[in-house]
Every structure is written in structure tokens, then in C-alpha cells.
Coordinates of C-alpha atoms in Angstrom, one line a residue:
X1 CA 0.0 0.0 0.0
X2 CA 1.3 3.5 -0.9
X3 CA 0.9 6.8 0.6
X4 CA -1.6 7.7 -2.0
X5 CA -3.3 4.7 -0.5
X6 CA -3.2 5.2 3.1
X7 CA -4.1 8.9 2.4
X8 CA -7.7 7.4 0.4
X9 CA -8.1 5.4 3.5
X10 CA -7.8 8.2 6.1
X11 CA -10.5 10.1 4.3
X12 CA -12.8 6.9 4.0
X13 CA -12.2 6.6 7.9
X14 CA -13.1 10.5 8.7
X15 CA -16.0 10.7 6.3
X16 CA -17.3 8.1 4.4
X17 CA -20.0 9.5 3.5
X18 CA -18.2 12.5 1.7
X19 CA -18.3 12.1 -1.8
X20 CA -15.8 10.3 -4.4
X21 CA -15.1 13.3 -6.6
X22 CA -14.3 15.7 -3.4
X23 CA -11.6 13.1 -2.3
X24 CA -10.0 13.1 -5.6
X25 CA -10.0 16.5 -5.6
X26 CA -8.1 17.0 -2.4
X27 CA -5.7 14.0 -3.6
X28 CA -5.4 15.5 -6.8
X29 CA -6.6 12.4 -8.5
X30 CA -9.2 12.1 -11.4
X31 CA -12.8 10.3 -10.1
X32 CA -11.8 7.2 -12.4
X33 CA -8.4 7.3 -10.9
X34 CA -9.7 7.4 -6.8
X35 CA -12.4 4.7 -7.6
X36 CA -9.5 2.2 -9.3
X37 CA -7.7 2.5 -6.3
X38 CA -10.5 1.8 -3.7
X39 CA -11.6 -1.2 -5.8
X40 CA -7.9 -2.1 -5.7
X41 CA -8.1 -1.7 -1.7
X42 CA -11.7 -4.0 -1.8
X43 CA -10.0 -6.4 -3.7
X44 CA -6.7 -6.8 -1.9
X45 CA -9.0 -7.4 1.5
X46 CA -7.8 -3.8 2.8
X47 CA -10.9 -2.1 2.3
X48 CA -14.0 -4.3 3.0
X49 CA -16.9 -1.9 2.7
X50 CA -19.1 0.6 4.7
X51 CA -21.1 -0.7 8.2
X52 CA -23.9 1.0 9.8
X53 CA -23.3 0.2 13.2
X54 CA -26.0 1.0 16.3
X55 CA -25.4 1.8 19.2
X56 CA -26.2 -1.0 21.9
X57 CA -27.9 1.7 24.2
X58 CA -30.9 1.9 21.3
X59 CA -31.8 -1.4 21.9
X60 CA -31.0 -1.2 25.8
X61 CA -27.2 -2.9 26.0
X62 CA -24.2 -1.5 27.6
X63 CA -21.3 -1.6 25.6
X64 CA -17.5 -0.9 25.7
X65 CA -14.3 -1.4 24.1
X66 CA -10.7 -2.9 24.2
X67 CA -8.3 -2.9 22.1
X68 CA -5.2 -5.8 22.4
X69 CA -2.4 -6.6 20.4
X70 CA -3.4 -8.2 16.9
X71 CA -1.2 -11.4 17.2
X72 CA -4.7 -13.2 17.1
X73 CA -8.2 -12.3 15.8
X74 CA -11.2 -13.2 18.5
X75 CA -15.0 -14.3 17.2
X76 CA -17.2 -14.4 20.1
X77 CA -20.5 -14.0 21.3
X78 CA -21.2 -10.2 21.8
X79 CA -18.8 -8.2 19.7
X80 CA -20.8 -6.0 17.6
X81 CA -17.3 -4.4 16.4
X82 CA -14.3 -5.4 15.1
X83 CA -12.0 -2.6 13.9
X84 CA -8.4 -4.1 12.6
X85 CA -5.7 -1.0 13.0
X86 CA -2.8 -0.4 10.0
X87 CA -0.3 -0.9 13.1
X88 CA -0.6 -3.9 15.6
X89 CA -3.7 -3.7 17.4
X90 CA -7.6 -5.0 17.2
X91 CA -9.8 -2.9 18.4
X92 CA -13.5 -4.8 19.6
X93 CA -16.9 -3.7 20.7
X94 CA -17.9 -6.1 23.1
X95 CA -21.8 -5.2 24.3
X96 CA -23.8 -6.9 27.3
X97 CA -26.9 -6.6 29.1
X98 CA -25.0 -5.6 32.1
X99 CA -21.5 -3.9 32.8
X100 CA -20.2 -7.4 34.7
X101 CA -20.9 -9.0 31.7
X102 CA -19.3 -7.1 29.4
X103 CA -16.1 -7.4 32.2
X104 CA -16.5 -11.2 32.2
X105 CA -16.3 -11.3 28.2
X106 CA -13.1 -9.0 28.4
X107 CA -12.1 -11.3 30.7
X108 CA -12.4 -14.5 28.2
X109 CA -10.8 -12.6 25.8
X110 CA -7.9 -11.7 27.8
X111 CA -7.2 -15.7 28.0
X112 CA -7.9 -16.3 24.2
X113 CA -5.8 -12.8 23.2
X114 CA -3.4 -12.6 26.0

């Protein structure tokens, strides 16, 4: 991945709901040019697409987050968020129906993740 790259990427995470054209603009890229790359980010598994994610409390959860080093990835019950950083960690979303349960899950984690 280039700088060009992880510049397209940084905008997607701030906005992305701001518009193709306006990115190429700031990049100084043509539209055609900026939507090459991104499918070139989709298709190497970098980029994976736009989430709508809602927040546990609408639907009465409690929720938190941890982040640990990504030597491992974790699939469990409860995480409603996955975010994978361009350095070394993962950061989760782990929700419950109670703040001691979303400690216990961190907890199980901690064994799993280290």
C-alpha cells in the first residue's frame, strides 16, 4: 500500500460519506483514478466496505471497548465491532446486558488474546 493509498483510507475513515469526486479532488486524482484504487483496496482485502453500526444503548445494551495486540483475531458472542488498525492492534466492541458481563467477556478474551 502507498501513501496515496493510506491517504484514500484516512479520508474513507473520517467521512465516508463524503463524496468520491471531493476526495480526488483534495488528492489530486481524477474520479476514475480514486475509484481504481479503492476497488484495488476492496480487492486486496484492505478495504471491506461501509457498516452501519448502532449503538447497543438503542436497543437497551451496555457496551465498551478494548483494544489488544493483533497477534490473534477473537470471534465471540457479543462483539458488535471489530475494527483491525494499520499498526498492531484490534480494536473490539464487546456489548452486554449488564456492565459485569461485558467485564466477564473481556475477561475471556484476555485468556484467548493474551
Amino acid at each position: 500500500m502507498d501513501e496515496l493509498e493510506k491517504k484514500i483510507l484516512i479520508y474513507l475513515f473520517r467521512d465516508p460519506f463524503l463524496s468520491q469526486r471531493n476526495i480526488a479532488k483534495e488528492l489530486g486524482l481524477t474520479p476514475p483514478s480514486l475509484t481504481y484504487r479503492i476497488k484495488k483496496l476492496q480487492d486486496e482485502g484492505v478495504f471491506q466496505g461501509y457498516t452501519v453500526l448502532v449503538n447497543p444503548n438503542f436497543y437497551g445494551k451496555y457496551y465498551g471497548f478494548v483494544a489488544f495486540k493483533n497477534y490473534y483475531d477473537y470471534v465471540g458472542e457479543g462483539i458488535f465491532f471489530k475494527f483491525k488498525c494499520l499498526e498492531w492492534l484490534n480494536v473490539y466492541g464487546v456489548e452486554g446486558s449488564s456492565i459485569p458481563e461485558i467485564e466477564d467477556k473481556i475477561e475471556g478474551m484476555k485468556k484467548n488474546l493474551g
